[in-house]
Amino acid sequence: MKRRRKNRKKQSQGFVFPVPLALFLVMVTVTSMTYLWMHGRCEAAGIRIQQLERAKHESHQRLSREALKWDQLKTLPNVRAAVQRHQLNMDWAPNSRVVHLARPSIPADIDVLPVYGELAHLTGTSHE
Amino acid sequence: MIERTHKWRMATVAVLIMGILAGLGVRLAFLHLGPHQHWEDRVVRMRHTERTIPAERGRITDRRGQTLAMDLAMKDVWVDPQVIQEEGHGDFIATHLARILQLDPAVVQSRINREGRRFEYIKRHVHNDTAEQVARMTFRGVHFDEVMTRHYAQGSLMCHVVGFSNLEGVGSAGVEQNLNMYLRGIPGLRLSERDGRRAELYSRRHLDIAPRRGGDVQLTLDQSLQYIMEDALDRGLEEFGGKAAWAIMMKVDTGEILAMASRPHFDLNEYRTTTLEERRNRAISYNYEPGSTFKVAVIAAAFNEGLITPDNIIDCENGMWYYRGRPLRDYRPNGRLSVADVLQKSSNIGAAKIALMMTEAQLESYMRDFGVGRRSGIDLPGEEPGILAPRSQWSAISVTRLAMGHEVAVTALQLLNSVNAIANNGYLMQPYVVKRVTDSDGRVIRQGEPRVISRPIREDTARLMAQLMARVTEEGGTGRAARMEGYRVAGKTGTAQKPIPGGYSDRLNIASFVGFLPADNPQISMIVVVDEPLPLRTGGAVAAPIFKNIAMEAVRYLDIPATEGIDEHVARR
């Protein structure tokens, strides 16, 4: 039996979407989607920056408060109150029990005697 | 048939949709192409936001860096009475709020029970820790607003020196006022846009200038020494009475003020409820006749002129002397005294006779060189210059009155500064309270430096005066109550009658003691003044013990070595 040929004329009368236009529309769509995505990312970054700004502000406030608390702990009335609270009986040492050390002014170029070698570092000289 | 109906319906819907779209398109065209400036402006106004970002005010610290004043985020606690009343837990909430916030429960209750109100403050400027305690209770109707406020960490300590800044952030007293230009920061500016929910759109931020924090001020005063001084003044007022008291401690060689206290005083965090009397810094703003403490300057001047020696004998007329027909009395009658004893026993007649050895021009010149009658220039507001009339206005007996500290008015700072010159080998220093000012980057923009104002007396005169003044606190002297174990204290007592209309009061005095220690190597000088102490009235009985109480702790705190009564055993290496 003879095969029927396809009626190409009928088929060729259908609308064929042009490839360049399709490519263009695809590019526009992709660009638009990309733009929207980047815009969303920028907005998200902006929100994140604002959150971090608030967090930085909060941290700064907290640091100030903690520094203030520490300063107040070190005041003389608080130290005295703490000493009393822990029932520590503290007072200044009497003058007769206070020893004041005086550093002799030894010039740097004078060698220190070997017997004082272990203390040489205190006078700024060295045996090394 | 059915097909045709479908087609008509679809065509009708299509036409309607097209019509709506066409209408929208026309409207859009009108908005963009027609006059639209009005709408554009309205949108811009709604979206545009311009916010000034307040700058943090700089800190004030003491000489060791301890914070005295700073900006702190705190919370205002407020309630919605309507919500609380609807819940029916008003009593319960009021009780707990009053307990945590340390308020009168009745006051809290009355605010919660206010009918028809949606907003009532319970307490303002509450610390965050305290606010968190309230927040943990999760009371409905209790809210918090965050506020930045100027907080004075030590309350009333050093209140007259630190001062305060008002609600507008402008310094209004003390260092806060004097150094306002350094402490205030530079506010920032943010231009941005916001969305429909009034939230800022970060991507639309046009301009963002960060605020610049104010500079930090470091004082020369030491918080611990200040506490020691204020505690001693309070105990002194309690023991000796008096309506006011003030004291200053100075570093001898530089003029740095280590402590300055004045009573009555006030809490800097409650400055809005204080009185002028409480806010007054008497240490620099109260003029008073110094009385016998002024003899130090007069006798030093006579020594410096070579008119007297310590062994010269002065006839003190057994306590009563008439000069130009006017009587001059001593508190205790004395016969013939050496110049050294005139100072030790504080003889008015002796001092008057010494003063008369000088010419009026010499006496006035020395007094002005000692800083009397002019401001010292301390970096605090409100300093009084004192009163010293020019000699052209002196009467025939003015010299004798000036010698005993009357007919002249000084502030405590002036008197201390003149005595400090004696301790400092004759150099009168400029007193100052600001050690350093640094900007927000830590750069020093102002540095306090010691400055010599004048040199009223020579070094040898100063050393001699120091030795003579040390006798005042020894046996036979009027300032024995200021004597300290291990230290020679050089000083002078003062008991000045207060002027009243027509003369001087017999009852009301200003008692004072001014001195420095150790006498042989002065490190600190100090003055204590008590106004109208009763029943004890003299400087030796009232001011000298307070001086001693402060000095005893100060020498240990500052590690000033004792100079007497200890072994001279020093470990050397």
XYZ file of C-alpha atoms in Angstrom, chain B:
573
model
C -26.969 28.336 20.093
C -25.247 27.596 23.350
C -21.954 28.274 21.651
C -23.126 31.779 20.633
C -24.230 32.557 24.250
C -20.838 31.491 25.541
C -19.141 33.679 23.027
C -21.241 36.743 24.014
C -20.534 36.183 27.696
C -16.871 35.821 27.112
C -16.854 38.898 24.908
C -18.746 40.905 27.569
C -16.347 39.867 30.324
C -13.412 40.635 28.067
C -14.801 44.071 27.250
C -15.381 44.769 30.956
C -11.870 43.719 31.889
C -10.452 45.723 29.022
C -12.511 48.687 30.129
C -11.240 48.464 33.698
C -7.669 48.122 32.523
C -8.173 50.996 30.103
C -9.582 53.131 32.902
C -6.636 52.313 35.129
C -4.316 53.051 32.262
C -5.928 56.436 31.682
C -5.719 57.227 35.404
C -2.077 56.180 35.393
C -1.460 58.383 32.394
C -3.136 61.326 34.126
C -1.089 60.814 37.276
C 2.199 60.644 35.450
C 1.616 62.991 32.582
C -0.855 65.411 34.149
C -0.213 67.764 37.098
C 1.149 65.387 39.764
C 3.454 67.530 41.833
C 0.912 67.702 44.662
C 0.727 63.920 44.904
C 4.451 63.507 44.567
C 5.054 65.960 47.420
C 2.510 64.197 49.552
C 4.133 60.812 48.999
C 7.580 62.238 49.666
C 6.342 63.832 52.903
C 4.789 60.581 54.039
C 7.810 58.503 53.243
C 10.607 60.867 53.968
C 12.058 60.795 57.471
C 14.659 63.079 58.956
C 15.976 62.094 62.340
C 18.521 63.830 64.531
C 20.532 61.233 66.395
C 21.409 62.622 69.831
C 25.051 62.431 70.779
C 26.167 60.827 73.977
C 27.516 63.340 76.453
C 31.069 62.715 77.609
C 31.907 61.100 80.917
C 33.298 62.742 83.997
C 35.707 60.614 86.004
C 37.870 61.147 89.042
C 41.649 61.134 88.900
C 41.721 57.340 88.963
C 39.204 56.955 86.164
C 36.197 56.092 88.337
C 33.011 57.214 86.652
C 31.200 60.101 88.273
C 28.805 61.127 85.489
C 27.708 59.419 82.288
C 24.796 59.008 79.921
C 22.882 55.878 80.747
C 19.947 54.113 79.156
C 17.246 53.785 81.749
C 13.581 52.927 81.739
C 10.465 54.903 82.510
C 7.872 52.609 84.058
C 4.290 53.461 83.190
C 0.943 51.730 83.477
C -2.316 51.608 81.589
C -4.840 52.008 84.465
C -7.776 50.962 82.327
C -6.237 47.620 81.438
C -5.204 46.943 85.020
C -8.633 47.819 86.337
C -10.265 45.513 83.790
C -8.010 42.695 84.950
C -8.930 43.420 88.548
C -5.397 42.936 89.933
C -4.696 46.561 90.801
C -3.859 45.961 94.469
C -1.555 43.069 93.700
C 0.297 44.971 90.993
C 0.554 48.122 93.110
C 2.048 46.205 96.038
C 4.710 44.549 93.932
C 5.551 47.649 91.944
C 5.930 49.651 95.142
C 8.195 47.004 96.642
C 10.481 46.677 93.639
C 10.594 50.379 92.792
C 10.802 51.429 96.441
C 7.789 53.702 96.324
C 4.927 54.442 98.653
C 2.276 51.770 97.926
C -0.506 54.316 98.430
C 0.927 56.565 95.731
C 1.256 53.692 93.273
C -2.259 52.534 94.110
C -3.693 55.998 93.484
C -2.070 56.168 90.049
C -3.286 52.736 89.046
C -6.818 53.538 90.176
C -7.184 56.720 88.131
C -10.389 56.411 86.193
C -10.450 56.938 82.460
C -6.670 57.143 82.135
C -4.611 55.113 79.689
C -1.196 56.366 80.715
C 0.304 57.024 84.126
C 3.969 57.212 85.065
C 4.876 55.098 88.063
C 8.570 55.898 88.183
C 10.981 57.499 85.787
C 14.658 56.819 85.226
C 14.715 53.330 86.658
C 17.838 51.212 86.288
C 17.572 48.410 83.756
C 18.158 45.739 86.389
C 15.237 47.021 88.430
C 13.063 47.313 85.327
C 13.888 43.712 84.456
C 12.664 42.601 87.873
C 9.341 44.275 87.074
C 9.292 42.880 83.542
C 9.807 39.312 84.829
C 6.518 39.617 86.684
C 4.776 39.978 83.260
C 2.056 42.236 84.593
C -0.487 43.185 81.953
C -0.806 46.916 81.671
C 2.715 47.687 82.854
C 4.998 49.115 80.179
C 8.496 50.498 79.780
C 9.981 53.295 77.717
C 13.688 53.489 77.200
C 15.216 56.893 77.874
C 18.748 58.170 77.808
C 19.476 60.145 80.913
C 22.433 61.785 82.569
C 23.289 59.572 85.506
C 25.490 60.526 88.441
C 26.911 57.278 89.669
C 27.843 58.424 93.152
C 24.718 60.397 93.931
C 25.669 63.309 96.140
C 29.399 62.633 96.277
C 31.351 65.563 94.862
C 28.044 67.134 93.862
C 29.241 70.739 93.958
C 32.267 70.040 91.803
C 30.668 67.751 89.217
C 27.473 69.779 88.872
C 24.638 68.627 86.663
C 23.237 69.040 83.169
C 19.607 69.887 82.604
C 16.958 68.059 80.597
C 18.164 69.725 77.411
C 21.632 68.313 77.990
C 23.196 71.662 78.806
C 25.575 71.817 81.752
C 24.074 74.001 84.451
C 26.471 73.769 87.379
C 30.000 72.758 88.271
C 32.261 71.031 85.782
C 29.211 70.087 83.708
C 28.662 73.784 83.103
C 32.245 74.965 82.798
C 33.287 72.259 80.389
C 29.999 71.956 78.549
C 31.657 72.716 75.221
C 33.863 69.630 75.592
C 31.279 67.348 77.158
C 28.496 67.887 74.689
C 28.780 65.820 71.583
C 27.786 66.579 68.017
C 24.436 65.053 67.075
C 24.159 62.930 63.961
C 21.643 63.143 61.134
C 19.830 60.456 59.191
C 17.758 61.112 56.070
C 15.796 58.107 54.979
C 12.427 56.810 53.847
C 9.942 54.537 55.501
C 7.416 52.041 54.323
C 3.710 51.836 54.948
C 4.290 50.460 58.445
C 6.529 53.424 59.290
C 9.581 51.195 59.392
C 12.742 52.686 57.957
C 13.881 51.337 54.596
C 17.605 50.864 54.902
C 18.082 50.829 51.147
C 16.515 54.292 50.950
C 18.857 55.849 53.464
C 20.192 58.928 51.695
C 22.375 60.345 54.417
C 23.773 58.864 57.577
C 26.044 61.036 59.682
C 27.002 59.267 62.875
C 26.832 61.274 66.107
C 30.125 62.236 67.658
C 30.379 61.456 71.323
C 31.382 64.249 73.686
C 34.831 64.394 75.242
C 35.631 62.805 78.586
C 36.755 64.911 81.515
C 39.094 63.530 84.137
C 39.164 65.483 87.384
C 42.041 65.951 89.780
C 39.771 64.960 92.661
C 40.011 61.484 94.128
C 36.712 59.784 94.842
C 38.023 57.973 97.906
C 39.542 61.097 99.444
C 36.297 62.892 98.705
C 34.352 60.226 100.526
C 36.731 60.423 103.491
C 36.316 64.203 103.604
C 32.520 64.182 103.274
C 32.163 61.474 105.877
C 34.321 63.459 108.315
C 32.334 66.654 107.646
C 29.045 64.858 108.246
C 30.286 63.351 111.494
C 31.697 66.717 112.509
C 28.403 68.494 111.916
C 26.634 65.821 113.877
C 29.041 66.164 116.793
C 29.592 69.919 116.849
C 26.424 71.235 115.275
C 26.602 74.047 112.809
C 24.460 75.049 109.893
C 27.082 74.427 107.234
C 30.591 73.104 106.761
C 33.052 72.935 103.930
C 36.552 71.654 103.300
C 39.179 71.509 100.564
C 42.273 69.357 100.146
C 45.016 70.421 97.771
C 48.223 68.899 96.492
C 50.931 71.279 97.673
C 53.343 71.309 94.779
C 50.846 71.467 91.901
C 47.671 73.157 93.156
C 45.542 70.165 92.154
C 42.388 69.913 94.197
C 42.187 66.404 95.647
C 38.861 66.844 97.402
C 36.301 69.599 97.827
C 33.168 69.214 99.900
C 30.405 71.510 101.055
C 27.462 70.941 103.353
C 24.502 71.137 102.911
C 24.594 69.103 99.717
C 22.247 67.360 97.314
C 21.823 64.292 95.149
C 22.815 65.131 91.581
C 20.196 62.741 90.230
C 17.509 64.769 92.003
C 18.773 68.238 91.193
C 15.297 69.383 90.192
C 14.112 69.194 93.789
C 17.079 70.932 95.438
C 17.283 74.387 96.957
C 19.786 77.120 96.152
C 21.314 76.706 99.589
C 22.024 73.064 98.938
C 23.460 73.753 95.503
C 25.824 76.432 96.747
C 29.493 75.462 96.746
C 30.596 77.299 99.850
C 34.207 76.279 99.350
C 34.562 78.807 96.536
C 31.523 81.050 96.766
C 31.118 81.905 100.452
C 32.966 85.018 101.546
C 33.732 85.144 105.246
C 36.067 86.978 107.552
C 38.888 84.491 108.123
C 39.798 85.560 111.638
C 43.024 84.282 113.143
C 43.931 82.068 110.214
C 44.813 85.281 108.406
C 47.633 86.006 110.870
C 49.738 83.526 108.953
C 49.864 85.781 105.894
C 50.534 88.931 107.927
C 53.347 87.411 109.984
C 54.865 85.793 106.883
C 54.911 89.196 105.208
C 56.697 90.738 108.185
C 59.295 87.937 108.152
C 59.789 88.343 104.448
C 60.469 92.054 104.904
C 63.026 91.266 107.568
C 61.108 93.314 110.116
C 60.977 90.578 112.726
C 62.680 87.366 113.803
C 61.021 84.456 115.605
C 62.671 85.436 118.879
C 61.591 89.077 118.869
C 59.451 89.832 121.931
C 56.056 91.462 121.501
C 54.161 92.959 124.431
C 50.626 91.541 124.241
C 49.352 93.945 126.922
C 47.810 91.192 129.057
C 44.920 90.800 126.703
C 43.623 94.362 126.324
C 45.176 97.086 124.206
C 43.878 100.401 123.038
C 44.997 101.601 119.660
C 43.769 104.938 118.366
C 41.169 104.866 121.117
C 39.692 101.530 120.072
C 40.083 98.393 122.191
C 41.685 95.244 120.902
C 41.323 92.071 122.946
C 42.973 88.688 123.025
C 40.909 85.557 123.574
C 43.308 84.674 126.394
C 45.447 87.326 128.066
C 49.141 87.078 127.331
C 52.013 89.147 128.588
C 55.224 89.308 126.574
C 55.430 86.735 123.801
C 57.977 85.872 121.177
C 56.813 86.202 117.587
C 56.774 82.409 117.417
C 54.455 82.315 120.419
C 52.250 85.078 119.006
C 51.453 82.679 116.193
C 51.223 79.609 118.402
C 48.898 81.232 120.920
C 47.113 83.307 118.280
C 47.450 86.676 119.972
C 45.404 89.377 118.233
C 47.391 92.131 119.912
C 50.694 90.527 118.944
C 49.597 90.156 115.320
C 48.323 93.736 115.217
C 51.622 95.095 116.487
C 53.514 93.044 113.928
C 51.261 94.336 111.149
C 51.852 97.911 112.273
C 55.574 97.419 111.624
C 54.752 97.379 107.905
C 53.459 100.257 105.861
C 49.919 100.059 104.546
C 51.292 99.742 101.029
C 53.448 96.779 102.013
C 50.592 95.050 103.824
C 48.163 95.513 100.952
C 50.758 94.364 98.426
C 51.449 91.165 100.343
C 47.775 90.415 100.797
C 47.120 90.825 97.094
C 50.169 88.705 96.275
C 48.720 86.034 98.506
C 45.609 86.096 96.318
C 43.270 87.991 98.611
C 40.644 90.109 96.893
C 40.744 88.349 93.544
C 39.569 85.094 92.087
C 42.047 82.248 92.004
C 40.839 81.303 88.529
C 39.840 77.775 89.437
C 37.985 76.028 86.603
C 34.629 76.019 88.373
C 31.791 78.511 87.991
C 30.580 80.733 90.787
C 33.905 81.610 92.431
C 33.777 84.725 94.562
C 36.755 87.089 94.576
C 36.580 87.908 98.271
C 36.670 91.448 99.605
C 39.762 93.540 100.268
C 39.177 97.247 100.175
C 41.936 99.334 98.618
C 44.090 101.004 101.285
C 42.691 104.395 100.321
C 39.510 103.246 102.021
C 41.205 101.923 105.162
C 40.532 103.564 108.481
C 43.099 104.426 111.138
C 42.697 101.031 112.767
C 42.213 98.888 109.658
C 45.742 97.512 109.801
C 45.143 96.134 113.288
C 41.844 94.611 112.222
C 43.269 93.126 109.044
C 46.030 91.500 111.078
C 43.442 89.446 112.948
C 41.460 88.613 109.877
C 38.670 91.152 110.036
C 37.786 93.895 107.563
C 38.671 91.372 104.889
C 36.643 88.559 103.383
C 38.025 85.501 101.698
C 36.757 82.228 100.409
C 38.074 78.987 101.835
C 39.884 78.352 98.569
C 41.715 81.681 98.715
C 42.808 81.096 102.286
C 43.932 77.554 101.582
C 45.814 78.710 98.522
C 47.690 81.361 100.470
C 48.663 78.853 103.166
C 49.594 76.409 100.440
C 52.066 79.004 99.162
C 53.818 78.787 102.511
C 53.950 75.009 102.181
C 55.182 75.299 98.596
C 58.340 77.305 99.258
C 56.561 80.580 98.659
C 54.934 79.796 95.308
C 51.235 80.590 95.011
C 49.735 78.015 92.630
C 46.691 78.187 90.447
C 44.200 75.697 91.873
C 42.477 73.475 89.329
C 40.100 70.538 89.216
C 40.341 69.398 85.589
C 43.242 67.045 85.019
C 42.595 66.157 81.420
C 40.013 66.300 78.660
C 40.076 63.653 75.926
C 37.929 63.482 72.822
C 35.928 60.445 71.765
C 39.017 59.015 70.015
C 41.092 59.250 73.168
C 43.180 62.214 72.039
C 44.037 64.698 74.767
C 42.529 68.062 73.878
C 43.127 69.832 77.153
C 45.668 69.102 79.869
C 45.670 70.628 83.326
C 49.132 71.858 84.218
C 50.492 73.370 87.423
C 50.825 77.123 87.083
C 52.480 79.603 89.398
C 50.409 82.747 89.954
C 52.867 84.647 92.123
C 55.580 84.241 94.728
C 54.627 86.365 97.720
C 57.441 85.146 100.009
C 60.900 83.645 99.678
C 61.735 80.009 100.293
C 63.520 80.694 103.591
C 60.531 82.638 104.868
C 58.223 79.815 103.830
C 60.304 77.200 105.614
C 60.458 79.316 108.741
C 56.692 79.829 108.704
C 56.170 76.087 108.285
C 58.196 75.401 111.415
C 56.346 78.051 113.377
C 52.967 76.803 112.182
C 53.925 73.290 113.263
C 54.120 74.625 116.841
C 50.427 75.499 116.644
C 49.570 71.796 116.805
C 52.066 71.092 119.588
C 51.707 71.515 123.329
C 50.683 75.076 124.136
C 49.253 75.708 120.682
C 45.633 76.387 119.799
C 45.503 73.572 117.238
C 46.501 70.619 119.441
C 43.394 68.728 118.364
C 44.878 68.479 114.847
C 47.994 66.727 116.072
C 48.647 63.335 114.466
C 50.869 60.511 115.547
C 53.844 60.171 113.270
C 53.300 63.443 111.395
C 54.100 67.053 112.111
C 51.098 69.102 111.152
C 51.593 72.787 110.412
C 48.437 74.824 110.728
C 46.478 77.708 112.143
C 43.174 77.869 113.908
C 40.573 80.526 113.253
C 37.552 81.597 115.312
C 35.993 84.546 113.540
C 32.990 86.288 115.011
C 30.270 86.645 112.433
C 29.244 90.197 111.564
C 25.749 91.270 112.555
C 24.093 94.663 112.126
C 25.982 97.072 114.350
C 29.012 94.909 115.050
C 29.933 91.309 115.664
C 28.032 88.481 117.276
C 29.177 87.139 120.657
C 27.732 83.726 119.989
C 28.030 83.016 116.319
C 31.410 82.144 114.881
C 33.011 80.649 111.876
C 35.442 78.051 113.130
C 38.271 77.017 110.840
C 41.552 75.208 110.681
C 43.954 75.453 107.778
C 47.199 73.580 107.517
C 49.513 71.228 105.677
C 51.521 68.106 106.387
C 54.080 66.818 106.863
C 55.504 70.139 108.020
C 59.044 69.235 106.931
C 58.079 68.021 103.481
C 54.542 69.201 102.749
C 52.511 66.957 100.479
C 48.917 68.026 101.067
C 47.261 71.135 102.431
C 43.740 71.333 103.711
C 41.177 73.697 105.179
C 38.085 72.887 107.215
C 35.429 75.509 107.977
C 32.333 75.105 110.130
C 29.648 77.779 110.178
C 28.013 78.543 113.556
C 29.027 75.457 115.543
C 27.474 75.267 118.994
C 28.113 74.886 121.873
C 31.842 74.554 121.100
C 32.761 77.464 118.857
C 36.504 77.672 118.317
C 38.572 76.474 115.396
C 40.763 74.454 117.737
C 37.834 72.625 119.301
C 35.682 72.107 116.202
C 37.584 72.391 112.911
C 40.913 70.938 114.054
C 39.488 67.526 115.049
C 37.720 67.273 111.690
C 40.990 68.192 109.978
C 42.729 65.427 111.875
C 40.066 62.843 111.048
C 40.417 63.573 107.355
C 44.198 63.803 107.391
C 44.679 60.537 109.284
C 42.989 58.560 106.547
C 44.355 60.659 103.730
C 48.023 60.087 104.623
C 47.463 56.327 104.605
C 45.507 56.410 101.397
C 48.140 58.551 99.698
C 50.957 56.568 101.293
C 52.615 59.640 102.747
C 55.392 58.305 104.965
C 55.352 59.211 108.615
C 58.149 61.519 109.639
C 58.162 61.062 113.396
C 58.287 58.299 115.981
C 59.282 55.398 113.726
C 62.548 53.606 113.180
C 64.560 55.062 110.353
C 65.260 51.536 109.124
C 64.979 51.482 105.367
C 65.689 48.332 103.325
C 67.958 49.082 100.431
C 68.933 47.024 97.487
